[in-house]
């Protein structure tokens, strides 16, 4: 691997070959080129649509939209746009901040217009949108399916699923093969739950899986104590288990259970942050059953904040505001 470091990177987004970053001076950059000069502004990356990137400026409540050729194609001074989710074509669910009020809206980026403002959606906002104008929503006690008229299609409580009033969501929610996968922790039933996403009915429960879950193109990945990597087929619920404990231990890792991991094309990219001097990164190939790469960060890098993986690059952001880019040579 060839390693490139971007020092002073506060936040970043990846789209294709482009790297969008905000530096410590609150300037916006595309592939290292500074495109905003206002150091007094607090720029944040809102999100991406098509080949465009949307910024919002917090202290002025304005919006900047750039294309992938580094051109500013639209500036909106009336409000800041925060992208939540794509509905269809150029239409998105967004947050609008005018400086005087904040609200949700349906927004059309083809003509930069607010189609309609909407109230609070679901149990606690939109978690992810399905293709039939419905969305999964959740709060601390329930998960549900709503439509955009804010009508409940189904709703189930974590208490009902776990028989425990103390249960809570312990992972992200993954939508795969018309099923919702997520981990609940509780004093009675614990584990990885699978619901029919159209009806809310329980289809399966993996009782021994308590860690975060990750999705690649075909499978769902999770882990079990002690360092057993698990790959689930979401169509037939079959599970493959690979005990990697000896393999990772002899290569200097303590465990593979960090929530900052990525699964892609049969590879499991895992991170470890156990104190300032134990930040590490490794890649496990589930098909060949090998550890194909490992890297140990410097103590001054601190812990790992986030990881993203594209087709041929890996991006890891550390607490010292350094973006580490790993590229195949």
GROMACS .gro file of C-alpha atoms in nm:
model
  329
    1UNK     CA    1   0.000   0.000   0.000
    2UNK     CA    2   0.101   0.358  -0.069
    3UNK     CA    3  -0.001   0.589   0.214
    4UNK     CA    4  -0.090   0.956   0.165
    5UNK     CA    5  -0.163   1.182   0.462
    6UNK     CA    6  -0.373   1.497   0.463
    7UNK     CA    7  -0.282   1.694   0.776
    8UNK     CA    8  -0.537   1.927   0.936
    9UNK     CA    9  -0.845   1.758   0.791
   10UNK     CA   10  -1.150   1.820   1.009
   11UNK     CA   11  -1.405   1.627   0.799
   12UNK     CA   12  -1.427   1.459   0.459
   13UNK     CA   13  -1.649   1.295   0.197
   14UNK     CA   14  -1.555   1.061  -0.086
   15UNK     CA   15  -1.727   1.038  -0.423
   16UNK     CA   16  -1.562   0.851  -0.710
   17UNK     CA   17  -1.206   0.980  -0.743
   18UNK     CA   18  -1.276   1.305  -0.561
   19UNK     CA   19  -1.187   1.382  -0.200
   20UNK     CA   20  -1.387   1.663  -0.042
   21UNK     CA   21  -1.244   1.801   0.283
   22UNK     CA   22  -1.290   2.077   0.539
   23UNK     CA   23  -0.963   2.188   0.699
   24UNK     CA   24  -0.898   2.334   1.044
   25UNK     CA   25  -0.939   2.686   0.904
   26UNK     CA   26  -1.295   2.587   0.798
   27UNK     CA   27  -1.197   2.608   0.430
   28UNK     CA   28  -1.347   2.370   0.175
   29UNK     CA   29  -1.113   2.176  -0.058
   30UNK     CA   30  -1.157   1.941  -0.352
   31UNK     CA   31  -0.856   1.712  -0.398
   32UNK     CA   32  -0.640   1.950  -0.195
   33UNK     CA   33  -0.742   2.270  -0.379
   34UNK     CA   34  -0.894   2.540  -0.155
   35UNK     CA   35  -1.223   2.668  -0.297
   36UNK     CA   36  -1.342   2.896  -0.016
   37UNK     CA   37  -1.145   3.191   0.116
   38UNK     CA   38  -1.364   3.288   0.410
   39UNK     CA   39  -1.178   3.163   0.718
   40UNK     CA   40  -1.438   3.318   0.947
   41UNK     CA   41  -1.712   3.096   0.805
   42UNK     CA   42  -1.797   2.759   0.954
   43UNK     CA   43  -1.841   2.538   0.651
   44UNK     CA   44  -1.976   2.185   0.676
   45UNK     CA   45  -2.034   1.921   0.412
   46UNK     CA   46  -2.406   1.859   0.386
   47UNK     CA   47  -2.404   1.574   0.137
   48UNK     CA   48  -2.385   1.469  -0.225
   49UNK     CA   49  -2.634   1.448  -0.509
   50UNK     CA   50  -2.546   1.323  -0.857
   51UNK     CA   51  -2.192   1.458  -0.914
   52UNK     CA   52  -2.253   1.768  -0.698
   53UNK     CA   53  -2.148   1.838  -0.340
   54UNK     CA   54  -2.349   2.060  -0.108
   55UNK     CA   55  -2.195   2.275   0.167
   56UNK     CA   56  -2.369   2.482   0.429
   57UNK     CA   57  -2.225   2.773   0.622
   58UNK     CA   58  -2.342   2.763   0.982
   59UNK     CA   59  -2.297   3.124   1.087
   60UNK     CA   60  -2.467   3.269   0.778
   61UNK     CA   61  -2.720   2.992   0.703
   62UNK     CA   62  -2.623   2.980   0.337
   63UNK     CA   63  -2.562   2.700   0.088
   64UNK     CA   64  -2.285   2.641  -0.168
   65UNK     CA   65  -2.308   2.377  -0.442
   66UNK     CA   66  -2.003   2.264  -0.641
   67UNK     CA   67  -1.971   2.019  -0.929
   68UNK     CA   68  -1.691   1.763  -0.954
   69UNK     CA   69  -1.495   2.000  -1.180
   70UNK     CA   70  -1.443   2.236  -0.883
   71UNK     CA   71  -1.693   2.495  -1.013
   72UNK     CA   72  -1.932   2.679  -0.780
   73UNK     CA   73  -2.259   2.632  -0.969
   74UNK     CA   74  -2.505   2.769  -0.712
   75UNK     CA   75  -2.498   2.982  -0.400
   76UNK     CA   76  -2.811   3.024  -0.190
   77UNK     CA   77  -2.801   3.295   0.076
   78UNK     CA   78  -3.157   3.251   0.205
   79UNK     CA   79  -3.108   2.918   0.386
   80UNK     CA   80  -2.874   2.630   0.460
   81UNK     CA   81  -2.958   2.286   0.317
   82UNK     CA   82  -2.876   1.968   0.508
   83UNK     CA   83  -2.932   1.658   0.293
   84UNK     CA   84  -3.106   1.370   0.471
   85UNK     CA   85  -3.202   1.119   0.202
   86UNK     CA   86  -3.279   1.080  -0.168
   87UNK     CA   87  -3.644   1.030  -0.265
   88UNK     CA   88  -3.619   1.010  -0.645
   89UNK     CA   89  -3.419   1.165  -0.930
   90UNK     CA   90  -3.330   1.516  -0.811
   91UNK     CA   91  -3.578   1.520  -0.521
   92UNK     CA   92  -3.445   1.488  -0.166
   93UNK     CA   93  -3.560   1.501   0.192
   94UNK     CA   94  -3.360   1.786   0.349
   95UNK     CA   95  -3.334   2.004   0.655
   96UNK     CA   96  -3.373   2.378   0.598
   97UNK     CA   97  -3.217   2.634   0.833
   98UNK     CA   98  -3.309   2.996   0.767
   99UNK     CA   99  -3.141   3.130   1.079
  100UNK     CA  100  -3.483   3.194   1.230
  101UNK     CA  101  -3.636   2.849   1.195
  102UNK     CA  102  -3.533   2.491   1.116
  103UNK     CA  103  -3.768   2.250   0.942
  104UNK     CA  104  -3.782   1.944   0.715
  105UNK     CA  105  -3.871   1.983   0.348
  106UNK     CA  106  -3.901   1.802   0.017
  107UNK     CA  107  -3.646   1.973  -0.208
  108UNK     CA  108  -3.588   1.964  -0.584
  109UNK     CA  109  -3.224   2.024  -0.680
  110UNK     CA  110  -3.311   2.051  -1.051
  111UNK     CA  111  -3.442   2.404  -0.994
  112UNK     CA  112  -3.335   2.459  -0.631
  113UNK     CA  113  -3.689   2.484  -0.502
  114UNK     CA  114  -3.868   2.379  -0.185
  115UNK     CA  115  -4.156   2.158  -0.299
  116UNK     CA  116  -4.318   2.146   0.042
  117UNK     CA  117  -4.227   2.185   0.406
  118UNK     CA  118  -4.318   1.897   0.632
  119UNK     CA  119  -4.344   1.840   1.004
  120UNK     CA  120  -4.176   1.581   1.220
  121UNK     CA  121  -4.171   1.244   1.048
  122UNK     CA  122  -4.200   0.897   1.199
  123UNK     CA  123  -4.101   0.812   1.552
  124UNK     CA  124  -3.790   1.028   1.549
  125UNK     CA  125  -3.716   1.122   1.188
  126UNK     CA  126  -3.625   0.912   0.884
  127UNK     CA  127  -3.369   0.634   0.936
  128UNK     CA  128  -3.368   0.514   0.574
  129UNK     CA  129  -3.607   0.537   0.279
  130UNK     CA  130  -3.748   0.242   0.085
  131UNK     CA  131  -3.834   0.254  -0.284
  132UNK     CA  132  -4.212   0.276  -0.238
  133UNK     CA  133  -4.227   0.614  -0.059
  134UNK     CA  134  -4.204   0.455   0.282
  135UNK     CA  135  -3.931   0.479   0.541
  136UNK     CA  136  -3.798   0.301   0.845
  137UNK     CA  137  -3.796   0.508   1.162
  138UNK     CA  138  -3.703   0.434   1.521
  139UNK     CA  139  -3.668   0.580   1.865
  140UNK     CA  140  -3.528   0.446   2.193
  141UNK     CA  141  -3.813   0.196   2.235
  142UNK     CA  142  -3.960   0.113   1.894
  143UNK     CA  143  -3.897   0.052   1.526
  144UNK     CA  144  -4.163   0.123   1.262
  145UNK     CA  145  -4.248   0.167   0.895
  146UNK     CA  146  -4.424   0.490   0.793
  147UNK     CA  147  -4.527   0.650   0.465
  148UNK     CA  148  -4.466   1.016   0.381
  149UNK     CA  149  -4.821   1.105   0.484
  150UNK     CA  150  -4.682   1.015   0.828
  151UNK     CA  151  -4.913   0.715   0.857
  152UNK     CA  152  -4.798   0.405   1.046
  153UNK     CA  153  -4.780   0.090   0.832
  154UNK     CA  154  -4.639  -0.125   1.111
  155UNK     CA  155  -4.477  -0.067   1.445
  156UNK     CA  156  -4.314  -0.298   1.697
  157UNK     CA  157  -4.149  -0.233   2.031
  158UNK     CA  158  -3.811  -0.356   2.147
  159UNK     CA  159  -3.992  -0.480   2.458
  160UNK     CA  160  -4.207  -0.710   2.243
  161UNK     CA  161  -3.903  -0.847   2.061
  162UNK     CA  162  -3.682  -0.903   2.365
  163UNK     CA  163  -3.935  -0.946   2.649
  164UNK     CA  164  -3.724  -0.688   2.833
  165UNK     CA  165  -3.823  -0.333   2.922
  166UNK     CA  166  -3.452  -0.246   2.943
  167UNK     CA  167  -3.376  -0.342   2.582
  168UNK     CA  168  -3.203  -0.099   2.346
  169UNK     CA  169  -3.075  -0.082   1.989
  170UNK     CA  170  -2.709  -0.187   1.982
  171UNK     CA  171  -2.625  -0.152   1.611
  172UNK     CA  172  -2.715   0.019   1.289
  173UNK     CA  173  -3.023  -0.106   1.099
  174UNK     CA  174  -2.948  -0.275   0.766
  175UNK     CA  175  -3.203  -0.316   0.486
  176UNK     CA  176  -3.125  -0.626   0.281
  177UNK     CA  177  -3.350  -0.858   0.075
  178UNK     CA  178  -3.665  -0.684   0.205
  179UNK     CA  179  -3.556  -0.752   0.560
  180UNK     CA  180  -3.440  -0.526   0.842
  181UNK     CA  181  -3.142  -0.657   1.042
  182UNK     CA  182  -3.039  -0.502   1.375
  183UNK     CA  183  -2.897  -0.596   1.715
  184UNK     CA  184  -3.094  -0.551   2.037
  185UNK     CA  185  -2.952  -0.587   2.384
  186UNK     CA  186  -3.177  -0.679   2.676
  187UNK     CA  187  -3.194  -0.882   2.995
  188UNK     CA  188  -3.406  -1.157   2.834
  189UNK     CA  189  -3.358  -1.208   2.458
  190UNK     CA  190  -3.045  -1.055   2.306
  191UNK     CA  191  -2.899  -1.083   1.960
  192UNK     CA  192  -2.934  -1.003   1.590
  193UNK     CA  193  -3.300  -0.968   1.492
  194UNK     CA  194  -3.442  -0.992   1.141
  195UNK     CA  195  -3.784  -0.846   1.057
  196UNK     CA  196  -3.986  -0.864   0.737
  197UNK     CA  197  -3.960  -0.503   0.627
  198UNK     CA  198  -4.311  -0.501   0.475
  199UNK     CA  199  -4.498  -0.647   0.773
  200UNK     CA  200  -4.270  -0.602   1.077
  201UNK     CA  201  -4.298  -0.972   1.159
  202UNK     CA  202  -3.998  -1.143   1.319
  203UNK     CA  203  -3.832  -1.379   1.069
  204UNK     CA  204  -3.516  -1.480   1.251
  205UNK     CA  205  -3.310  -1.427   1.565
  206UNK     CA  206  -2.937  -1.498   1.601
  207UNK     CA  207  -2.908  -1.511   1.979
  208UNK     CA  208  -2.529  -1.516   2.012
  209UNK     CA  209  -2.455  -1.204   1.806
  210UNK     CA  210  -2.422  -0.883   2.010
  211UNK     CA  211  -2.171  -0.672   1.816
  212UNK     CA  212  -2.214  -0.416   1.534
  213UNK     CA  213  -2.325  -0.538   1.190
  214UNK     CA  214  -2.187  -0.444   0.847
  215UNK     CA  215  -2.306  -0.499   0.491
  216UNK     CA  216  -2.123  -0.567   0.168
  217UNK     CA  217  -2.271  -0.640  -0.174
  218UNK     CA  218  -2.414  -0.983  -0.081
  219UNK     CA  219  -2.373  -1.054   0.290
  220UNK     CA  220  -2.405  -0.916   0.640
  221UNK     CA  221  -2.101  -0.940   0.864
  222UNK     CA  222  -2.076  -0.940   1.242
  223UNK     CA  223  -1.862  -1.101   1.509
  224UNK     CA  224  -1.885  -1.322   1.816
  225UNK     CA  225  -1.671  -1.361   2.124
  226UNK     CA  226  -1.379  -1.445   2.098
  227UNK     CA  227  -1.290  -1.291   1.761
  228UNK     CA  228  -1.514  -1.510   1.546
  229UNK     CA  229  -1.599  -1.332   1.221
  230UNK     CA  230  -1.946  -1.425   1.094
  231UNK     CA  231  -2.092  -1.389   0.746
  232UNK     CA  232  -2.470  -1.416   0.702
  233UNK     CA  233  -2.658  -1.485   0.379
  234UNK     CA  234  -2.966  -1.258   0.410
  235UNK     CA  235  -3.164  -1.465   0.160
  236UNK     CA  236  -3.155  -1.801   0.339
  237UNK     CA  237  -3.014  -1.698   0.682
  238UNK     CA  238  -2.718  -1.936   0.652
  239UNK     CA  239  -2.414  -1.838   0.860
  240UNK     CA  240  -2.043  -1.900   0.798
  241UNK     CA  241  -1.813  -1.858   1.096
  242UNK     CA  242  -1.437  -1.801   1.084
  243UNK     CA  243  -1.239  -1.810   1.406
  244UNK     CA  244  -0.971  -1.543   1.355
  245UNK     CA  245  -0.861  -1.515   1.719
  246UNK     CA  246  -0.517  -1.676   1.679
  247UNK     CA  247  -0.459  -1.502   1.346
  248UNK     CA  248  -0.526  -1.148   1.472
  249UNK     CA  249  -0.356  -1.202   1.810
  250UNK     CA  250  -0.028  -1.313   1.652
  251UNK     CA  251  -0.044  -1.003   1.429
  252UNK     CA  252  -0.070  -0.764   1.722
  253UNK     CA  253  -0.447  -0.709   1.743
  254UNK     CA  254  -0.661  -0.756   2.053
  255UNK     CA  255  -1.002  -0.790   1.885
  256UNK     CA  256  -1.209  -0.725   1.573
  257UNK     CA  257  -1.520  -0.588   1.748
  258UNK     CA  258  -1.481  -0.214   1.686
  259UNK     CA  259  -1.788  -0.041   1.542
  260UNK     CA  260  -1.566   0.145   1.290
  261UNK     CA  261  -1.538  -0.131   1.028
  262UNK     CA  262  -1.637  -0.180   0.663
  263UNK     CA  263  -1.728  -0.489   0.458
  264UNK     CA  264  -1.674  -0.480   0.082
  265UNK     CA  265  -1.631  -0.750  -0.185
  266UNK     CA  266  -1.568  -1.026   0.067
  267UNK     CA  267  -1.310  -0.823   0.259
  268UNK     CA  268  -1.358  -0.711   0.619
  269UNK     CA  269  -1.176  -0.386   0.703
  270UNK     CA  270  -1.151  -0.362   1.081
  271UNK     CA  271  -1.004  -0.104   1.315
  272UNK     CA  272  -0.888  -0.111   1.673
  273UNK     CA  273  -0.860   0.180   1.913
  274UNK     CA  274  -0.750   0.080   2.263
  275UNK     CA  275  -0.578   0.385   2.405
  276UNK     CA  276  -0.363   0.633   2.215
  277UNK     CA  277  -0.086   0.385   2.142
  278UNK     CA  278  -0.298   0.096   2.012
  279UNK     CA  279  -0.476   0.236   1.707
  280UNK     CA  280  -0.447  -0.024   1.430
  281UNK     CA  281  -0.612  -0.131   1.107
  282UNK     CA  282  -0.635  -0.468   0.931
  283UNK     CA  283  -0.802  -0.637   0.634
  284UNK     CA  284  -0.938  -0.993   0.653
  285UNK     CA  285  -1.023  -1.186   0.336
  286UNK     CA  286  -1.318  -1.408   0.426
  287UNK     CA  287  -1.286  -1.618   0.109
  288UNK     CA  288  -0.914  -1.699   0.132
  289UNK     CA  289  -0.916  -1.694   0.515
  290UNK     CA  290  -0.613  -1.462   0.534
  291UNK     CA  291  -0.512  -1.137   0.699
  292UNK     CA  292  -0.400  -0.957   0.385
  293UNK     CA  293  -0.297  -0.621   0.533
  294UNK     CA  294  -0.221  -0.456   0.867
  295UNK     CA  295  -0.110  -0.110   0.975
  296UNK     CA  296  -0.022   0.046   1.310
  297UNK     CA  297  -0.076   0.418   1.361
  298UNK     CA  298   0.165   0.649   1.541
  299UNK     CA  299   0.079   0.735   1.904
  300UNK     CA  300   0.041   1.103   1.811
  301UNK     CA  301  -0.241   1.011   1.571
  302UNK     CA  302  -0.464   0.923   1.865
  303UNK     CA  303  -0.767   0.703   1.813
  304UNK     CA  304  -0.951   0.624   1.489
  305UNK     CA  305  -1.254   0.845   1.420
  306UNK     CA  306  -1.392   0.690   1.102
  307UNK     CA  307  -1.319   0.468   0.803
  308UNK     CA  308  -1.446   0.470   0.443
  309UNK     CA  309  -1.358   0.234   0.158
  310UNK     CA  310  -1.388   0.297  -0.217
  311UNK     CA  311  -1.303   0.061  -0.501
  312UNK     CA  312  -0.925   0.092  -0.464
  313UNK     CA  313  -0.864   0.325  -0.170
  314UNK     CA  314  -0.915   0.319   0.207
  315UNK     CA  315  -0.967   0.640   0.405
  316UNK     CA  316  -0.908   0.649   0.781
  317UNK     CA  317  -0.954   0.965   0.984
  318UNK     CA  318  -0.770   0.988   1.318
  319UNK     CA  319  -0.828   1.208   1.620
  320UNK     CA  320  -0.537   1.438   1.540
  321UNK     CA  321  -0.730   1.555   1.230
  322UNK     CA  322  -0.520   1.353   0.986
  323UNK     CA  323  -0.679   1.174   0.692
  324UNK     CA  324  -0.477   0.862   0.601
  325UNK     CA  325  -0.533   0.738   0.244
  326UNK     CA  326  -0.423   0.383   0.161
  327UNK     CA  327  -0.381   0.307  -0.210
  328UNK     CA  328  -0.281  -0.011  -0.390
  329UNK     CA  329   0.054   0.044  -0.560
   0.00000   0.00000   0.00000
